Short mmCIF file of C-alpha atoms and ligand atoms in Angstrom, two decimals:
data_model
loop_
_atom_site.label_atom_id
_atom_site.label_comp_id
_atom_site.label_asym_id
_atom_site.label_seq_id
_atom_site.Cartn_x
_atom_site.Cartn_y
_atom_site.Cartn_z
CA MET T 117 28.14 -42.92 -35.31
CA LYS T 118 28.90 -39.61 -33.69
CA THR T 119 32.23 -37.86 -33.77
CA PRO T 120 33.47 -35.17 -31.39
CA ARG T 121 32.50 -31.66 -32.39
CA GLN T 122 35.12 -28.93 -32.65
CA HIS T 123 34.42 -25.41 -31.37
CA THR T 124 36.07 -22.21 -32.50
CA ASP T 125 35.97 -20.11 -29.30
CA THR T 126 39.42 -20.04 -27.67
CA THR T 127 39.04 -18.46 -24.20
CA PRO T 128 39.82 -21.44 -21.98
CA LEU T 129 37.16 -22.69 -19.55
CA ILE T 130 39.84 -24.27 -17.42
CA GLU T 131 43.42 -23.16 -17.20
CA ILE T 132 45.86 -25.00 -14.95
CA THR T 133 49.40 -23.70 -14.59
CA SER T 134 52.25 -25.56 -12.86
CA LEU T 135 50.05 -27.50 -10.47
CA THR T 136 51.93 -29.32 -7.70
CA LYS T 137 50.70 -31.77 -5.08
CA SER T 138 52.60 -34.14 -2.80
CA PHE T 139 51.48 -36.63 -0.19
CA GLY T 140 54.38 -36.72 2.28
CA THR T 141 57.40 -37.63 0.22
CA ASN T 142 55.28 -38.85 -2.69
CA ALA T 143 55.34 -36.00 -5.22
CA VAL T 144 52.34 -36.87 -7.37
CA LEU T 145 51.97 -33.68 -9.45
CA ARG T 146 55.14 -31.72 -10.21
CA GLY T 147 54.06 -28.82 -12.37
CA PHE T 148 51.14 -29.93 -14.49
CA SER T 149 49.53 -27.48 -16.90
CA LEU T 150 46.54 -27.63 -19.23
CA ARG T 151 43.91 -25.53 -20.98
CA LEU T 152 40.40 -26.77 -21.68
CA LEU T 153 38.60 -24.89 -24.45
CA PRO T 154 34.82 -24.50 -24.79
CA GLY T 155 33.08 -27.51 -26.27
CA GLU T 156 36.26 -29.54 -26.28
CA ASN T 157 36.77 -33.15 -25.20
CA LEU T 158 40.18 -33.27 -23.63
CA VAL T 159 41.44 -36.70 -22.61
CA ILE T 160 44.13 -37.17 -19.99
CA LEU T 161 45.91 -40.48 -20.26
CA GLY T 162 48.02 -41.83 -17.46
CA ARG T 163 48.99 -45.09 -15.89
CA SER T 164 47.31 -46.30 -12.73
CA GLY T 165 48.63 -44.29 -9.81
CA SER T 166 50.03 -41.50 -11.98
CA GLY T 167 47.82 -38.95 -10.23
CA LYS T 168 44.91 -38.56 -12.62
CA SER T 169 42.26 -38.64 -9.90
CA VAL T 170 44.35 -36.35 -7.72
CA LEU T 171 44.54 -33.90 -10.62
CA ILE T 172 40.80 -33.51 -11.17
CA LYS T 173 40.11 -33.52 -7.45
CA CYS T 174 42.51 -30.60 -7.05
CA LEU T 175 40.64 -28.84 -9.81
CA ILE T 176 37.48 -28.47 -7.70
CA ARG T 177 39.30 -28.55 -4.38
CA LEU T 178 38.26 -31.94 -3.13
CA ILE T 179 42.00 -32.08 -2.53
CA GLU T 180 43.88 -28.90 -1.68
CA PRO T 181 46.73 -28.38 -4.16
CA ASP T 182 50.18 -27.41 -2.84
CA GLY T 183 51.00 -24.88 -5.52
CA GLY T 184 50.24 -23.60 -8.99
CA ASP T 185 47.31 -21.71 -10.40
CA ILE T 186 43.85 -23.05 -11.30
CA ARG T 187 41.30 -20.93 -13.12
CA ILE T 188 37.81 -22.13 -13.97
CA MET T 189 35.85 -19.74 -16.16
CA GLY T 190 38.27 -17.01 -15.14
CA GLN T 191 37.96 -17.55 -11.37
CA ALA T 192 41.03 -18.44 -9.32
CA VAL T 193 39.70 -21.58 -7.62
CA THR T 194 42.16 -21.68 -4.74
CA GLN T 195 41.20 -18.17 -3.60
CA LEU T 196 37.42 -18.64 -3.51
CA ASP T 197 35.45 -18.62 -0.25
CA ARG T 198 33.01 -21.42 0.52
CA ALA T 199 29.93 -19.76 -0.99
CA SER T 200 31.58 -18.78 -4.28
CA LEU T 201 33.22 -22.18 -4.51
CA ASP T 202 29.84 -23.90 -4.09
CA ARG T 203 28.40 -21.68 -6.78
CA LEU T 204 31.27 -22.46 -9.15
CA ARG T 205 30.92 -26.16 -8.43
CA THR T 206 27.40 -26.15 -9.86
CA GLU T 207 28.98 -25.16 -13.19
CA VAL T 208 31.30 -28.15 -13.04
CA GLY T 209 29.87 -31.66 -13.13
CA PHE T 210 31.93 -34.50 -11.73
CA LEU T 211 31.42 -38.13 -12.63
CA PHE T 212 33.13 -40.30 -10.03
CA GLN T 213 35.13 -43.41 -10.76
CA GLY T 214 32.65 -45.50 -8.74
CA SER T 215 29.51 -43.47 -9.63
CA ALA T 216 29.08 -42.36 -5.98
CA LEU T 217 25.29 -42.54 -5.95
CA TYR T 218 23.76 -41.90 -2.52
CA ASP T 219 22.82 -45.43 -1.64
CA SER T 220 20.18 -44.58 0.96
CA MET T 221 18.20 -42.67 -1.69
CA THR T 222 16.26 -43.79 -4.75
CA VAL T 223 17.28 -42.71 -8.24
CA ARG T 224 14.67 -39.93 -8.10
CA GLU T 225 16.00 -38.66 -4.75
CA ASN T 226 19.56 -38.85 -6.02
CA LEU T 227 18.66 -36.53 -8.87
CA ARG T 228 16.55 -34.30 -6.67
CA PHE T 229 19.37 -33.75 -4.18
CA PRO T 230 21.45 -31.27 -6.22
CA LEU T 231 18.27 -29.55 -7.47
CA ARG T 232 16.91 -28.92 -3.98
CA ARG T 233 20.23 -27.41 -2.96
CA HIS T 234 20.41 -25.16 -6.00
CA PRO T 235 16.83 -24.33 -6.98
CA GLU T 236 18.09 -21.31 -8.96
CA ARG T 237 19.59 -23.72 -11.50
CA ALA T 238 16.14 -25.10 -12.35
CA GLN T 239 15.28 -21.78 -14.02
CA GLY T 240 11.61 -22.12 -13.14
CA VAL T 241 11.15 -25.57 -14.66
CA ALA T 242 9.32 -28.04 -12.42
CA GLU T 243 11.56 -30.40 -10.47
CA ASP T 244 9.78 -33.56 -11.62
CA SER T 245 10.03 -32.72 -15.29
CA LEU T 246 13.75 -31.92 -14.95
CA ILE T 247 14.33 -35.28 -13.30
CA GLN T 248 12.30 -37.03 -15.96
CA THR T 249 14.16 -35.31 -18.79
CA ALA T 250 17.57 -36.05 -17.30
CA LEU T 251 16.72 -39.73 -16.87
CA GLU T 252 15.32 -39.94 -20.38
CA SER T 253 18.48 -38.46 -21.82
CA VAL T 254 20.44 -41.39 -20.34
CA GLY T 255 17.71 -43.88 -21.26
CA LEU T 256 16.72 -44.83 -17.72
CA ALA T 257 13.30 -43.28 -17.19
CA HIS T 258 11.97 -46.65 -16.03
CA ALA T 259 14.49 -46.89 -13.16
CA ILE T 260 13.27 -43.77 -11.36
CA ASP T 261 12.09 -45.52 -8.19
CA LEU T 262 14.89 -48.05 -7.84
CA LEU T 263 17.63 -47.91 -5.24
CA PRO T 264 21.28 -47.83 -6.38
CA ALA T 265 21.76 -51.35 -5.00
CA GLU T 266 19.23 -52.56 -7.58
CA LEU T 267 21.15 -51.12 -10.56
CA SER T 268 23.91 -52.69 -12.65
CA GLY T 269 27.31 -50.98 -12.93
CA GLY T 270 26.45 -49.47 -16.31
CA MET T 271 23.08 -48.20 -15.09
CA LYS T 272 24.73 -46.63 -12.04
CA ARG T 273 27.18 -44.84 -14.29
CA ARG T 274 24.29 -43.49 -16.36
CA VAL T 275 22.26 -42.38 -13.34
CA ALA T 276 25.37 -40.65 -12.01
CA LEU T 277 25.71 -38.92 -15.36
CA ALA T 278 22.06 -37.81 -15.19
CA ARG T 279 22.63 -36.48 -11.68
CA THR T 280 25.63 -34.53 -12.96
CA LEU T 281 23.69 -33.11 -15.92
CA ILE T 282 20.66 -31.98 -13.98
CA LEU T 283 22.30 -28.71 -12.91
CA LYS T 284 23.30 -28.05 -16.55
CA PRO T 285 27.03 -27.68 -15.92
CA ARG T 286 29.25 -26.06 -18.55
CA ILE T 287 32.12 -28.41 -17.83
CA ILE T 288 32.04 -32.11 -16.98
CA LEU T 289 34.93 -33.95 -15.36
CA TYR T 290 34.89 -37.68 -16.00
CA ASP T 291 37.01 -39.94 -13.78
CA GLU T 292 37.46 -43.15 -15.76
CA PRO T 293 33.94 -43.30 -17.19
CA THR T 294 34.41 -46.73 -18.79
CA THR T 295 36.52 -48.57 -16.21
CA GLY T 296 34.94 -51.73 -14.86
CA LEU T 297 32.34 -51.97 -17.63
CA ASP T 298 32.17 -54.55 -20.40
CA PRO T 299 33.15 -53.24 -23.88
CA ILE T 300 29.56 -52.96 -25.09
CA THR T 301 28.34 -51.03 -22.06
CA ALA T 302 31.49 -48.92 -22.15
CA ASN T 303 30.73 -48.04 -25.74
CA GLU T 304 27.19 -47.04 -24.77
CA ILE T 305 28.59 -44.66 -22.16
CA ILE T 306 31.01 -43.19 -24.68
CA GLN T 307 28.26 -42.61 -27.24
CA LEU T 308 26.18 -40.99 -24.52
CA MET T 309 29.05 -38.67 -23.64
CA LEU T 310 29.39 -37.66 -27.30
CA LYS T 311 25.66 -37.09 -27.60
CA LEU T 312 25.65 -34.85 -24.53
CA GLN T 313 28.59 -32.85 -25.79
CA GLN T 314 26.76 -32.25 -29.05
CA GLU T 315 23.37 -31.45 -27.58
CA LEU T 316 24.46 -29.34 -24.62
CA GLY T 317 27.78 -28.01 -25.85
CA THR T 318 29.54 -28.88 -22.60
CA ALA T 319 33.30 -29.14 -22.44
CA SER T 320 34.72 -32.31 -20.92
CA LEU T 321 37.89 -33.35 -19.22
CA ILE T 322 38.07 -37.11 -19.44
CA ILE T 323 40.49 -39.13 -17.40
CA THR T 324 41.15 -42.64 -18.56
CA HIS T 325 43.61 -45.35 -19.35
CA ASP T 326 41.17 -46.86 -21.84
CA MET T 327 42.75 -46.19 -25.25
CA ASP T 328 39.59 -46.99 -27.19
CA CYS T 329 37.64 -44.49 -25.17
CA ALA T 330 40.37 -41.92 -25.84
CA ARG T 331 40.43 -42.60 -29.57
CA VAL T 332 36.69 -42.22 -30.03
CA ILE T 333 36.06 -39.24 -27.81
CA ALA T 334 39.15 -37.04 -27.77
CA ASN T 335 39.64 -33.80 -29.62
CA ARG T 336 42.96 -33.60 -27.87
CA VAL T 337 45.00 -35.89 -25.60
CA ILE T 338 47.46 -35.06 -22.82
CA ILE T 339 49.67 -37.73 -21.36
CA LEU T 340 50.26 -37.38 -17.64
CA HIS T 341 53.60 -38.92 -16.78
CA ASP T 342 56.02 -38.10 -13.94
CA GLY T 343 53.55 -35.55 -12.62
CA ILE T 344 53.71 -33.30 -15.65
CA ASN T 345 51.93 -32.92 -18.98
CA TYR T 346 54.46 -35.13 -20.70
CA ALA T 347 53.04 -35.13 -24.22
CA GLU T 348 50.14 -33.40 -25.92
CA GLY T 349 48.37 -33.59 -29.27
CA THR T 350 45.55 -35.22 -31.17
CA TYR T 351 45.12 -38.97 -30.80
CA SER T 352 46.70 -39.63 -34.17
CA ASP T 353 49.62 -37.24 -33.47
CA LEU T 354 50.46 -39.17 -30.33
CA ALA T 355 49.90 -42.52 -32.01
CA ARG T 356 52.77 -41.63 -34.36
CA SER T 357 55.11 -40.51 -31.57
CA ARG T 358 58.43 -42.32 -31.08
CA ASP T 359 58.78 -41.48 -27.40
CA PRO T 360 58.85 -44.76 -25.45
CA HIS T 361 56.57 -43.47 -22.65
CA VAL T 362 54.00 -42.38 -25.22
CA ARG T 363 54.40 -45.53 -27.27
CA ALA T 364 53.65 -47.61 -24.17
CA PHE T 365 50.02 -46.43 -24.31
CA PHE T 366 49.52 -47.18 -27.97
CA LYS T 367 50.81 -50.73 -27.97
CA ASP T 368 48.18 -53.24 -28.73
CA THR T 369 45.12 -51.12 -29.40
CA ASN T 370 42.81 -53.46 -31.23
CA SER T 371 39.53 -51.75 -30.62
CA PRO T 372 36.59 -53.68 -29.26
CA TYR T 373 34.52 -50.53 -29.94
CA HIS T 374 33.43 -49.56 -33.42
CA ASP T 375 33.21 -45.98 -34.53
CA MET C 179 60.05 -47.92 25.31
CA HIS C 180 59.99 -46.65 21.77
CA ALA C 181 56.71 -48.45 21.15
CA ILE C 182 55.15 -46.85 24.23
CA ARG C 183 56.28 -43.41 23.15
CA SER C 184 54.86 -43.76 19.66
CA ALA C 185 51.59 -45.20 21.00
CA THR C 186 51.25 -42.22 23.35
CA ALA C 187 51.98 -39.82 20.52
CA GLY C 188 49.36 -41.57 18.38
CA THR C 189 46.75 -41.33 21.13
CA LEU C 190 47.48 -37.66 21.75
CA GLU C 191 47.22 -36.95 18.05
CA GLU C 192 43.86 -38.72 17.91
CA VAL C 193 42.63 -36.73 20.93
CA GLY C 194 43.70 -33.53 19.19
CA ARG C 195 41.90 -34.41 15.97
CA LEU C 196 38.75 -35.47 17.81
CA SER C 197 38.75 -32.17 19.73
CA ALA C 198 39.18 -30.22 16.52
CA PHE C 199 36.27 -32.15 15.01
CA THR C 200 34.12 -31.35 18.05
CA GLY C 201 35.11 -27.70 17.75
CA ARG C 202 34.08 -27.73 14.11
CA PHE C 203 30.72 -29.20 15.12
CA PHE C 204 30.07 -26.38 17.60
CA GLN C 205 31.09 -23.82 15.00
CA SER C 206 28.47 -25.07 12.54
CA ALA C 207 25.92 -26.29 15.08
CA LEU C 208 24.00 -23.09 15.57
CA SER C 209 24.62 -21.24 12.34
CA ARG C 210 22.75 -21.24 9.05
CA PRO C 211 22.04 -22.92 6.70
CA PHE C 212 20.30 -25.39 8.95
CA GLU C 213 19.39 -28.82 7.54
CA GLY C 214 16.04 -29.10 9.35
CA ARG C 215 14.51 -31.83 7.24
CA GLU C 216 17.55 -34.08 7.56
CA LEU C 217 17.69 -33.39 11.32
CA LEU C 218 14.11 -34.60 11.75
CA ARG C 219 14.86 -37.69 9.68
CA GLN C 220 17.90 -38.47 11.83
CA CYS C 221 16.02 -37.89 15.10
CA TYR C 222 13.40 -40.34 13.99
CA ALA C 223 15.94 -42.89 12.76
CA ILE C 224 18.14 -42.66 15.85
CA GLY C 225 15.30 -42.59 18.38
CA TYR C 226 13.28 -45.29 16.73
CA ARG C 227 16.21 -47.61 15.96
CA SER C 228 17.16 -47.89 19.63
CA LEU C 229 13.76 -47.60 21.26
CA PHE C 230 12.99 -51.28 21.53
CA LEU C 231 16.45 -52.15 22.83
CA VAL C 232 16.19 -49.43 25.49
CA LEU C 233 12.71 -50.55 26.51
CA ALA C 234 13.85 -54.13 26.94
CA THR C 235 17.14 -53.47 28.74
CA GLY C 236 15.58 -50.89 31.06
CA PHE C 237 12.88 -53.33 32.12
CA ILE C 238 15.32 -56.19 32.64
CA MET C 239 17.73 -54.01 34.62
CA GLY C 240 14.79 -53.05 36.87
CA LEU C 241 13.97 -56.72 37.46
CA VAL C 242 17.57 -57.68 38.16
CA LEU C 243 18.35 -54.76 40.44
CA THR C 244 15.28 -55.39 42.58
CA LEU C 245 15.97 -59.11 42.87
CA GLN C 246 19.57 -58.42 43.84
CA LEU C 247 18.74 -55.73 46.38
CA ARG C 248 15.86 -57.51 48.02
CA PRO C 249 17.66 -59.89 50.43
CA THR C 250 19.95 -57.16 51.77
CA MET C 251 17.11 -54.67 52.12
CA ILE C 252 15.12 -57.26 54.07
CA ASP C 253 18.12 -57.86 56.35
CA PHE C 254 18.22 -54.16 57.09
CA GLY C 255 14.46 -54.01 57.49
CA ALA C 256 14.36 -51.45 54.70
CA VAL C 257 12.45 -53.26 52.00
CA ALA C 258 9.75 -50.57 52.12
CA TYR C 259 12.33 -48.18 50.71
CA MET C 260 12.69 -50.23 47.52
CA PRO C 261 11.03 -47.63 45.22
CA ASP C 262 13.21 -44.83 46.64
CA MET C 263 16.32 -46.93 46.18
CA VAL C 264 15.61 -48.16 42.67
CA GLY C 265 14.29 -44.79 41.53
CA ILE C 266 17.40 -42.94 42.64
CA ALA C 267 19.74 -45.60 41.29
CA PHE C 268 18.06 -45.50 37.90
CA VAL C 269 17.72 -41.77 37.53
CA ARG C 270 21.20 -40.96 38.74
CA GLU C 271 23.29 -43.68 37.20
CA ILE C 272 21.85 -46.87 35.77
CA GLY C 273 19.41 -45.32 33.32
CA PRO C 274 21.84 -42.83 31.74
CA MET C 275 24.81 -45.17 31.66
CA VAL C 276 23.08 -48.31 30.38
CA THR C 277 21.21 -46.33 27.74
CA ALA C 278 24.36 -44.53 26.66
CA LEU C 279 26.37 -47.74 26.34
CA ILE C 280 23.63 -49.42 24.36
CA CYS C 281 23.34 -46.41 22.09
CA ALA C 282 27.11 -46.32 21.65
CA GLY C 283 26.86 -49.88 20.38
CA LYS C 284 23.76 -49.37 18.28
CA ILE C 285 23.83 -45.76 17.08
CA GLY C 286 27.56 -45.04 17.26
CA SER C 287 28.53 -48.05 15.19
CA GLY C 288 25.67 -47.40 12.78
CA ILE C 289 26.79 -43.82 12.15
CA GLY C 290 30.43 -44.90 11.88
CA ALA C 291 29.64 -47.56 9.29
CA GLU C 292 27.22 -45.37 7.33
CA LEU C 293 29.49 -42.35 7.04
CA GLY C 294 32.49 -44.63 6.54
CA SER C 295 30.97 -46.32 3.53
CA MET C 296 29.84 -42.93 2.19
CA ARG C 297 33.44 -41.73 2.47
CA VAL C 298 34.89 -44.83 0.84
CA THR C 299 32.46 -44.81 -2.10
CA GLU C 300 33.04 -41.06 -2.62
CA GLN C 301 29.45 -40.14 -1.73
CA ILE C 302 30.75 -37.47 0.64
CA ASP C 303 32.89 -36.04 -2.18
CA ALA C 304 29.87 -36.17 -4.47
CA MET C 305 27.91 -34.05 -1.98
CA GLU C 306 30.77 -31.62 -1.77
CA VAL C 307 30.96 -31.13 -5.55
CA SER C 308 27.22 -30.69 -5.89
CA GLY C 309 27.67 -27.60 -3.75
CA THR C 310 26.41 -29.00 -0.44
CA ASN C 311 28.46 -28.84 2.72
CA PRO C 312 28.61 -32.52 3.76
CA PHE C 313 29.75 -31.63 7.27
CA ARG C 314 26.55 -29.70 7.85
CA PHE C 315 24.34 -32.17 6.08
CA LEU C 316 25.74 -35.38 7.54
CA VAL C 317 27.64 -34.59 10.73
CA VAL C 318 25.83 -31.65 12.31
CA THR C 319 22.41 -33.26 11.86
CA ARG C 320 23.49 -36.61 13.30
CA VAL C 321 25.24 -35.14 16.32
CA TRP C 322 22.26 -32.90 17.08
CA ALA C 323 19.93 -35.86 16.73
CA CYS C 324 22.01 -37.82 19.25
CA ILE C 325 22.11 -34.89 21.68
CA LEU C 326 18.33 -34.47 21.49
CA MET C 327 17.29 -38.12 21.46
CA LEU C 328 19.53 -39.56 24.17
CA PRO C 329 17.80 -37.78 27.09
CA LEU C 330 14.44 -39.01 25.81
CA LEU C 331 15.72 -42.57 25.59
CA VAL C 332 17.08 -42.26 29.12
CA VAL C 333 13.68 -41.18 30.42
CA VAL C 334 12.21 -44.25 28.73
CA ALA C 335 14.84 -46.50 30.30
CA ASP C 336 14.22 -44.99 33.77
CA ALA C 337 10.48 -45.54 33.47
CA MET C 338 10.97 -49.12 32.28
CA GLY C 339 13.41 -49.80 35.12
CA LEU C 340 10.88 -48.67 37.71
CA LEU C 341 8.22 -50.70 35.98
CA GLY C 342 10.45 -53.79 36.13
CA SER C 343 11.13 -53.19 39.78
CA TYR C 344 7.41 -52.71 40.48
CA PHE C 345 6.74 -55.97 38.67
CA ILE C 346 8.97 -57.91 41.11
CA GLU C 347 7.56 -56.12 44.17
CA SER C 348 3.98 -56.75 43.09
CA THR C 349 4.63 -60.49 42.97
CA ARG C 350 5.81 -60.32 46.59
CA GLY C 351 3.08 -58.19 48.11
CA GLN C 352 0.34 -55.65 47.63
CA VAL C 353 1.64 -52.43 46.07
CA SER C 354 -0.13 -50.09 43.68
CA LEU C 355 1.72 -48.87 40.61
CA ALA C 356 0.79 -45.23 41.27
CA LEU C 357 1.99 -45.46 44.84
CA TYR C 358 5.23 -47.08 43.74
CA PHE C 359 6.03 -44.35 41.24
CA ASN C 360 4.95 -41.67 43.74
CA ARG C 361 7.32 -43.03 46.36
CA ALA C 362 10.14 -43.21 43.83
CA PHE C 363 9.76 -39.62 42.65
CA GLY C 364 9.02 -38.33 46.13
CA ALA C 365 12.44 -39.52 47.21
CA MET C 366 14.24 -37.58 44.51
CA ALA C 367 15.74 -34.17 45.04
CA ILE C 368 16.68 -31.56 42.49
CA GLY C 369 20.28 -32.66 42.99
CA ASP C 370 19.34 -36.07 41.63
CA LEU C 371 17.44 -34.91 38.58
CA VAL C 372 19.34 -31.94 37.18
CA PRO C 373 22.88 -33.34 36.94
CA ALA C 374 21.55 -36.65 35.62
CA THR C 375 19.65 -34.91 32.85
CA VAL C 376 22.48 -32.56 31.96
CA LYS C 377 24.94 -35.38 31.61
CA THR C 378 22.73 -37.29 29.18
CA PHE C 379 23.03 -34.42 26.69
CA PHE C 380 26.79 -34.82 26.92
CA PHE C 381 26.46 -38.57 26.44
CA GLY C 382 24.55 -37.86 23.23
CA LEU C 383 27.28 -35.47 22.14
CA VAL C 384 29.98 -38.08 22.76
CA ILE C 385 28.17 -40.82 20.84
CA GLY C 386 27.34 -38.56 17.90
CA VAL C 387 30.72 -36.88 17.62
CA VAL C 388 32.80 -40.05 17.93
CA GLY C 389 30.63 -42.02 15.47
CA CYS C 390 30.70 -39.19 12.93
CA TYR C 391 34.42 -38.53 13.38
CA LYS C 392 35.36 -42.17 12.84
CA GLY C 393 33.09 -42.52 9.81
CA TYR C 394 33.88 -39.14 8.25
CA TYR C 395 37.62 -39.84 8.27
CA SER C 396 37.34 -43.54 7.58
CA ALA C 397 40.29 -45.15 5.81
CA LYS C 398 39.73 -46.37 2.27
CA GLY C 399 38.50 -49.90 1.63
CA THR C 400 35.90 -52.10 3.27
CA ALA C 401 38.30 -52.90 6.11
CA GLY C 402 38.36 -49.17 6.84
CA VAL C 403 34.58 -49.10 7.24
CA GLY C 404 34.67 -52.03 9.66
CA ARG C 405 37.39 -50.37 11.70
CA ALA C 406 35.46 -47.09 11.73
CA ALA C 407 32.36 -48.78 13.16
CA ASN C 408 34.35 -50.78 15.66
CA SER C 409 36.52 -48.00 17.02
CA ALA C 410 33.50 -45.70 17.20
CA VAL C 411 32.03 -48.08 19.79
CA VAL C 412 35.27 -48.64 21.70
CA ILE C 413 36.26 -44.99 21.93
CA SER C 414 32.81 -43.66 22.74
CA SER C 415 32.27 -46.28 25.48
CA LEU C 416 35.54 -45.27 27.08
CA LEU C 417 34.71 -41.57 26.81
CA LEU C 418 31.23 -42.17 28.26
CA PHE C 419 32.74 -43.52 31.49
CA LEU C 420 35.11 -40.58 31.63
CA VAL C 421 32.33 -38.03 31.06
CA ASP C 422 30.19 -39.82 33.63
CA PHE C 423 32.95 -39.61 36.22
CA ILE C 424 33.50 -35.91 35.55
CA ALA C 425 29.75 -35.24 35.68
CA VAL C 426 29.35 -37.04 39.00
CA LEU C 427 32.33 -35.24 40.45
CA ALA C 428 31.00 -31.87 39.31
CA ALA C 429 27.52 -32.62 40.66
CA ASP C 430 29.04 -33.69 43.95
CA ILE C 431 30.74 -30.34 44.32
CA LEU C 432 27.82 -28.24 43.07
CA PHE C 433 25.00 -29.93 45.00
CA GLU C 434 26.99 -31.13 48.03
CA ILE C 435 25.35 -34.50 48.28
N1 ATP H 156 44.42 -38.95 -0.01
C1 ATP H 156 45.63 -39.45 -0.35
N2 ATP H 156 46.59 -39.57 0.58
C2 ATP H 156 47.81 -40.04 0.27
N3 ATP H 156 48.17 -40.43 -0.96
C3 ATP H 156 47.27 -40.33 -1.94
C4 ATP H 156 45.94 -39.84 -1.69
N4 ATP H 156 45.25 -39.85 -2.84
C5 ATP H 156 46.09 -40.34 -3.77
N5 ATP H 156 47.30 -40.62 -3.24
C6 ATP H 156 48.47 -41.12 -3.97
O1 ATP H 156 48.59 -40.39 -5.17
C7 ATP H 156 48.97 -41.21 -6.23
C8 ATP H 156 48.04 -41.03 -7.39
O2 ATP H 156 46.74 -41.49 -7.06
P1 ATP H 156 45.52 -41.34 -8.05
O3 ATP H 156 44.34 -41.87 -7.33
O4 ATP H 156 45.45 -39.96 -8.56
O5 ATP H 156 45.90 -42.32 -9.23
P2 ATP H 156 45.13 -42.52 -10.61
O6 ATP H 156 46.03 -41.99 -11.68
O7 ATP H 156 43.77 -41.94 -10.53
O8 ATP H 156 45.08 -44.10 -10.71
P3 ATP H 156 43.87 -45.06 -11.14
O9 ATP H 156 43.93 -45.12 -12.61
O10 ATP H 156 44.22 -46.35 -10.52
O11 ATP H 156 42.61 -44.47 -10.62
C9 ATP H 156 49.02 -42.63 -5.69
O12 ATP H 156 50.37 -42.97 -5.47
C10 ATP H 156 48.27 -42.56 -4.39
O13 ATP H 156 48.86 -43.43 -3.46
MG1 MG H 157 41.80 -42.70 -10.30
#
């Protein structure tokens, strides 16, 4: 079984400082900060509705943050114009909670879409072989001509991962990669994530409330509570914490996954 | 009283947002990058999806109109003017309006539901993060396709209407098809053709913009998608009548007819 790999470089790929975001009177983020280091798997734990999705959507400006500073690979995200933002976005892969495959397109066309828009990322390699390689790396080469409606939930998640990988991003944001999958399929996705981290050296920000996923994959864990980074440490650090809000996550963690 | 005030405020807000959306369309409509391939695909989809419906309704409207007019025209001794009458009625009003309403139901609701479900399942966000402007890719292409295809569909409806009318007349007496169409077009003036054609472009704009607006900003959940499709039809039908009225008024002033 694979274990997360630790890097030594310490210039952060992502640096968030005092991020705030409210919807009307609902203050979701109230000064959240984090640093993501190269090659690291950073897990953000939070209860449903705590603002985890809002957080990573602010990161790439799918949602406009109210305040605070976001830097991705040194660039201040909130000050970028459209063209630079689009360029930066190709460096950041995003795996959506519901996979978000384009359902009018086949698997092949889904993977071709980002490539056609950013041919410079193909670095001269033929489109078809890139698509083939990406699908092979998630074990779905045989599904190339299927439509998303013909795939199971786990297969969709893997195709979405292949579509994210095809532009060779340096950072991947995962929004609940295992939610809605059975434990065995969830474990397959987790192992795939670890494999990709090792082979490609990408850094990942993983949002979840799945403790088993967190335990297996995390180099570091941040607990998002009350809109701030409430607690931070390795999985085993936090597992020993006495804080009731932290403890609440670690109750009852009999793993269905083996590692 | 309070309810009326808040309903009015809601409507005004919606009008404002729809106008802003239309403005955004015009801003991106003629500038690069242009999604040519997707535009062609949409033109084909939109034109082809409604073609049969337009063919059928145009023909039936031609039949009905002729049957309805016939007794009165005979009373006035003017039945020989049937092609002139039907031709002008179709080109000026019936063709554009019937086609537009059918397309609002068929195309408008289709776009509303499609973009709505793309919004709800985060496909629009996925496009955004892969570095593609979804407004250009999804909205601009669909609105352009509507603007370009609607006039063509109207021409088809007009032709089918005349054909339907000819069909009734030919069962009642000896008329040649060529003569019938010649009479119909001979009766038309520039003041009939130009405003009628210009307004169909605007009809296309209305259908495309309202369908896209409703879908693009669809509320979350499957109920949101249903509402997006439904209100796309309701709002665009209402706006079509309004645009038609304005167009007729403007033509009346410009061409003094
Ligand atoms: N577009 C929006 N408009 C208004 N409120 C929003 C919007 N998006 C999120 N919220 C609110 O922000 C809060 C956090 O939502 P978010 O989706 O980030 O939760 P989450 O931590 O991802 O939960 P889950 O684990 O269920 O996905 C919720 O209270 C939600 O109602
Ligand atoms: Mg979420």
